[in-house]
Short mmCIF file of C-alpha atoms in Angstrom, two decimals:
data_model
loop_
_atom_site.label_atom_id
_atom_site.label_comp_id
_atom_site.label_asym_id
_atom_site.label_seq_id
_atom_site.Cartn_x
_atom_site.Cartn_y
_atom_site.Cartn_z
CA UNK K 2 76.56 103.43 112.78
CA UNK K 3 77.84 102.15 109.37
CA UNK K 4 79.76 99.29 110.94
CA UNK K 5 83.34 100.70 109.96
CA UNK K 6 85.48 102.79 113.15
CA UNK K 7 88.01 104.64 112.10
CA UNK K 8 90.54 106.62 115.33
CA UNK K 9 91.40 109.03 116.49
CA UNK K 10 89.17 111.03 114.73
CA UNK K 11 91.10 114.10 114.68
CA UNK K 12 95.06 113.88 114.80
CA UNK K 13 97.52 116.91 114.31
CA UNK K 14 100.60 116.36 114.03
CA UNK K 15 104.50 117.95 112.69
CA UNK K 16 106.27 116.78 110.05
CA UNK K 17 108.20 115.14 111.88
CA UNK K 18 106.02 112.61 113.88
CA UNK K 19 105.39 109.04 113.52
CA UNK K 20 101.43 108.30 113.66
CA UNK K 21 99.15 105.95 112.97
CA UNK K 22 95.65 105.64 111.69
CA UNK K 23 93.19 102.62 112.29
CA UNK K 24 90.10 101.06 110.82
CA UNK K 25 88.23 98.23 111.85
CA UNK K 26 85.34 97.10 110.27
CA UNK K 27 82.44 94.77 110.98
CA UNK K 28 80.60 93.46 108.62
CA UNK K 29 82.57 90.26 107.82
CA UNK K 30 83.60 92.35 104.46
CA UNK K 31 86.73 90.91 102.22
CA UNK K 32 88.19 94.16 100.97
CA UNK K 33 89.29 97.52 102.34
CA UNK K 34 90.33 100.34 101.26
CA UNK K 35 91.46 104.13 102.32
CA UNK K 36 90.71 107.30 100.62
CA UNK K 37 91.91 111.17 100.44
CA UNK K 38 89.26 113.50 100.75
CA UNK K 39 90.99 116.97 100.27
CA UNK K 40 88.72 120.54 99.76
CA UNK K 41 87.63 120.75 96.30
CA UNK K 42 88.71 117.17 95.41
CA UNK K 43 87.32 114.07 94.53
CA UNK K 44 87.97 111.37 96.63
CA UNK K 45 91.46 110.21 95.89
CA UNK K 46 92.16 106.20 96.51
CA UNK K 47 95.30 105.46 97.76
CA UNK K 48 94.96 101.58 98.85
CA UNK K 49 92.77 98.15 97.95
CA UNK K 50 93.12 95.09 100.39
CA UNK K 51 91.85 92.35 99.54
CA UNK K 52 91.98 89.61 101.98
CA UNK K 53 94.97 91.04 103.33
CA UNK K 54 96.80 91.10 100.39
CA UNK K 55 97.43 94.79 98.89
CA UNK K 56 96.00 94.82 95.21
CA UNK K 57 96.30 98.68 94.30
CA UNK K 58 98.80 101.22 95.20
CA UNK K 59 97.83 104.97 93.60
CA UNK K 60 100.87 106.33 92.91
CA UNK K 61 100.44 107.46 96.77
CA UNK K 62 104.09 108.48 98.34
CA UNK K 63 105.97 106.25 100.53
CA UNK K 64 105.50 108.85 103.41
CA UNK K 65 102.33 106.52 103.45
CA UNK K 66 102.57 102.80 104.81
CA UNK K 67 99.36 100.79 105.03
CA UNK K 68 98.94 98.04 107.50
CA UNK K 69 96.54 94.98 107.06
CA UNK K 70 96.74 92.19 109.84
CA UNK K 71 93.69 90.50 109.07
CA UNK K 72 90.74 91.47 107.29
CA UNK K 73 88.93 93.39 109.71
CA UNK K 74 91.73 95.88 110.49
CA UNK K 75 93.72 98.55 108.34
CA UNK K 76 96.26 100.60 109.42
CA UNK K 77 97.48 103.83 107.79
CA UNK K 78 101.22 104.85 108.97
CA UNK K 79 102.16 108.35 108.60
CA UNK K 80 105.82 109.49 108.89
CA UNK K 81 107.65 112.49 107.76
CA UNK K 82 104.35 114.40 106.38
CA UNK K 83 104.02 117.87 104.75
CA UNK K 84 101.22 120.39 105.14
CA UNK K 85 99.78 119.25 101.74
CA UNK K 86 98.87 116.31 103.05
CA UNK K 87 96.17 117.45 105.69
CA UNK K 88 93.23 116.34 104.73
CA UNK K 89 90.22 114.13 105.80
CA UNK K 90 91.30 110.14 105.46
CA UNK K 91 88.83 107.74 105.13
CA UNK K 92 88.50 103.85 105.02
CA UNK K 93 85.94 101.89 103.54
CA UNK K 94 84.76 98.15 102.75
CA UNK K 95 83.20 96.10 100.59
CA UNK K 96 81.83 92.56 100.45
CA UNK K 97 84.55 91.46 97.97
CA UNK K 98 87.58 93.16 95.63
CA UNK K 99 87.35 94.60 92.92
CA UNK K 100 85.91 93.53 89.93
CA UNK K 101 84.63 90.24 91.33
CA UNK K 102 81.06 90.47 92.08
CA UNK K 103 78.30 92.30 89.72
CA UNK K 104 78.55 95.54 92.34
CA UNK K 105 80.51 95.77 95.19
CA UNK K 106 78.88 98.89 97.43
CA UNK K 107 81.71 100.16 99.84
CA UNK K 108 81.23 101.28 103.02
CA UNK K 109 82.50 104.04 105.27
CA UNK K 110 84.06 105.09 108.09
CA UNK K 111 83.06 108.35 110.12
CA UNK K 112 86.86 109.22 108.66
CA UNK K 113 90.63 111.21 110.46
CA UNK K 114 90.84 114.55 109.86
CA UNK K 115 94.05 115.14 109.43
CA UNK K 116 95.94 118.45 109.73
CA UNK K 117 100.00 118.74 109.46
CA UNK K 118 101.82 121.69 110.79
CA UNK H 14 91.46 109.29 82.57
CA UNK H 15 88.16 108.32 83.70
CA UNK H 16 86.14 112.02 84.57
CA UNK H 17 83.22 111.99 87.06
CA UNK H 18 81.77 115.16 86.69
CA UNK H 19 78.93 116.72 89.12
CA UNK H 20 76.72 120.00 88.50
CA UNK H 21 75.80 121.95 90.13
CA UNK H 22 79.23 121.93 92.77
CA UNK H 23 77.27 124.39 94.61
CA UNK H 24 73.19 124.35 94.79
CA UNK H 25 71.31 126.49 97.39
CA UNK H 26 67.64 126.05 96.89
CA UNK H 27 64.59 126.51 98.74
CA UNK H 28 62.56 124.52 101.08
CA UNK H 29 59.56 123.13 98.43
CA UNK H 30 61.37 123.36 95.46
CA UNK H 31 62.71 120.91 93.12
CA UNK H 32 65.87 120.08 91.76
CA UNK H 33 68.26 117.74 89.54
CA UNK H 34 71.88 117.03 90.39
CA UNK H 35 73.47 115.59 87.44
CA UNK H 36 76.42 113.19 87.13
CA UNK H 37 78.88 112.87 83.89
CA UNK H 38 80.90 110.33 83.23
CA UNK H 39 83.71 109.20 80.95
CA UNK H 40 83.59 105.14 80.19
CA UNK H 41 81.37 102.86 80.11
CA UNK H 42 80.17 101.41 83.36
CA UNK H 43 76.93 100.38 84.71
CA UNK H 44 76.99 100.80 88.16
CA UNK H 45 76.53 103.75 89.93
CA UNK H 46 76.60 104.45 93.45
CA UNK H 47 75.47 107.67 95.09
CA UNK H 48 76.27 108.85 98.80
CA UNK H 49 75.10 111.37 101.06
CA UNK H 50 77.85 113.07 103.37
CA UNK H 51 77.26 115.47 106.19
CA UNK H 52 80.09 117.55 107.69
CA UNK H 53 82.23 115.65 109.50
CA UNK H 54 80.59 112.37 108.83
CA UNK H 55 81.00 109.59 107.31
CA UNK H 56 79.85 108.91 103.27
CA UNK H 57 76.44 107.22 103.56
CA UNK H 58 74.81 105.46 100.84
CA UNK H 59 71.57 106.79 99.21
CA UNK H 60 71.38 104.61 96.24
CA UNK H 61 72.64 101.91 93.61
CA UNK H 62 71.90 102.05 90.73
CA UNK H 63 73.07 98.82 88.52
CA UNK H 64 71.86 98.41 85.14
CA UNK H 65 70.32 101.10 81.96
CA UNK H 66 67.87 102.56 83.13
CA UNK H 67 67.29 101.87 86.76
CA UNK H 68 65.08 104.55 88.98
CA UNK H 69 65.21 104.30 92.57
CA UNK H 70 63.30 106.08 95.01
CA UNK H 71 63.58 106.78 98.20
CA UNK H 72 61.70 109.61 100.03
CA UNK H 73 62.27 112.74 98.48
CA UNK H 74 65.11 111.45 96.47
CA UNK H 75 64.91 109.50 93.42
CA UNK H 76 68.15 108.56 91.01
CA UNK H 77 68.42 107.24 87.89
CA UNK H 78 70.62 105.61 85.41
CA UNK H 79 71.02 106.17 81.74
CA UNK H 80 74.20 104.30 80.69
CA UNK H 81 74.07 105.20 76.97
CA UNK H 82 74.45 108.71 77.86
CA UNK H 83 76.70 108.22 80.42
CA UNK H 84 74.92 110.23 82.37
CA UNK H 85 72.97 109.67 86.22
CA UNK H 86 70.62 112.06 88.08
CA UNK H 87 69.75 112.69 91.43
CA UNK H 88 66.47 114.55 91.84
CA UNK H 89 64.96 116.33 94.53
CA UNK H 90 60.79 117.04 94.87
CA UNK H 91 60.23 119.69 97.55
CA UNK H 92 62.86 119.55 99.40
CA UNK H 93 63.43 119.93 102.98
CA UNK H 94 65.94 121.39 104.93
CA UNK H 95 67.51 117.89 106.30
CA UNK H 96 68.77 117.22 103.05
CA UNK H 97 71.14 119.74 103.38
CA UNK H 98 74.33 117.77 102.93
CA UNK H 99 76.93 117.29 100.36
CA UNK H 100 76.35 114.20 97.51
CA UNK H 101 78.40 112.12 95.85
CA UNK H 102 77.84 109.89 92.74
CA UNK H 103 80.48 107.38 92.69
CA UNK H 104 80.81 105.21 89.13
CA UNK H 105 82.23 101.55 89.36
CA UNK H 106 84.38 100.49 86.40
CA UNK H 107 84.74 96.91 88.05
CA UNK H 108 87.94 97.92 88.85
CA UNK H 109 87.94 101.27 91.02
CA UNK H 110 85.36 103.55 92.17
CA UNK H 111 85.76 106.75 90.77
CA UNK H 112 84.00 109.67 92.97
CA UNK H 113 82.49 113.08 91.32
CA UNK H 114 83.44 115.91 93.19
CA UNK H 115 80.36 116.36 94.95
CA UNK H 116 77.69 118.80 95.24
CA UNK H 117 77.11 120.70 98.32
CA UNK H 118 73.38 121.56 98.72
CA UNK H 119 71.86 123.95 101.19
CA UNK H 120 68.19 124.06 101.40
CA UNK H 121 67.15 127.38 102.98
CA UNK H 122 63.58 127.99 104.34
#
């Protein structure tokens, strides 16, 4: 147990649909952040939070809407998807943002695996 | 663009054996983070590494840090099949992690 959820754990869904992913994390961490893992890829970052405020955006495409509340919870809203986009989506934390503490180890969820038809 | 390059990507060795997993990167940082990830499982982290020169150990696993060559390993003494997994080394620019593309190691008896 790493002390970041992340549901559902699997989700398929059609282009179409309307979804959303969670995180919740509990270790009283200040930032949060979700990743692309795709076959063959790095890990792509697509969002920072930090204390609820949204401090990096990757170039990721609108069909993506993150969600944080409060510091503890991240959201991930998927609309109108394509196939490319099925891939494994993880969240992670750290202790604070960024570039503010000598090393900022992040933490993982158990990740969604994704998979539009 | 900031390149995090792993070799091997693919590393099937056998149980007893050693091995070195190396990690390139691009700009100067120094941090490093590696990970361990099984399938379907969350990234778990093996080691941090934060300064020229830092070794840790841990088990059968010990990483180091050489930031003038820009350069970490991960090495392996006699390795056992439950390190079969894939690993990451992640490099920190203060900024951004940026994530190598991971090498998946078998370890066959």
């Amino acid at each position: 147990e790493t002390g970041v959820t992340q549901t559902p754990r699997h989700l398929v869904m059609g282009m179409t649909n309307k979804k959303s992913l969670k995180c919740e994390q509990h270790l009283g961490h200040n930032a949060m952040y979700w990743y692309k893992q795709s076959a063959k890829k790095p890990l792509e970052l697509m969002f920072v939070y930090s204390l609820e405020e949204r401090v990096e955006n990757n170039s990721v495409p609108s069909r993506f809407s993150p969600e944080c509340p409060n510091s503890s919870h991240l959201f991930l809203h998927l609309h109108t998807l394509q196939p490319e986009d099925s891939a494994l989506y993880l969240c992670a934390s750290s202790q604070a943002p960024p570039g503010t503490y000598t090393y900022n180890e992040q933490f993982f969820g158990p990740g969604t695996r994704l998979t539009v038809l | 663009e900031l390149k995090v390059e792993q070799n091997p990507l693919f590393l099937s060795m056998q149980e007893g054996k050693n091995y070195t997993i190396y990690c390139n990167y691009s700009t100067t940082s120094d941090r490093l983070y590696w990970y361990r990830q099984d399938p379907g499982k969350s990234l778990e982290s093996l080691f941090v590494l934060l300064s020229n020169g830092a070794v840790k150990q841990e088990g059968r696993l010990m990483a180091s840090l050489d930031t003038k060559a820009r350069l970490s390993t991960l090495h392996i003494t006699a390795a056992v099949h439950d390190l079969s997994a894939t690993y990451f080394c992640a490099v920190d620019t203060g900024n951004q992690f940026y994530f190598g593309t991971g090498t998946s190691l078998t370890v066959i008896p």
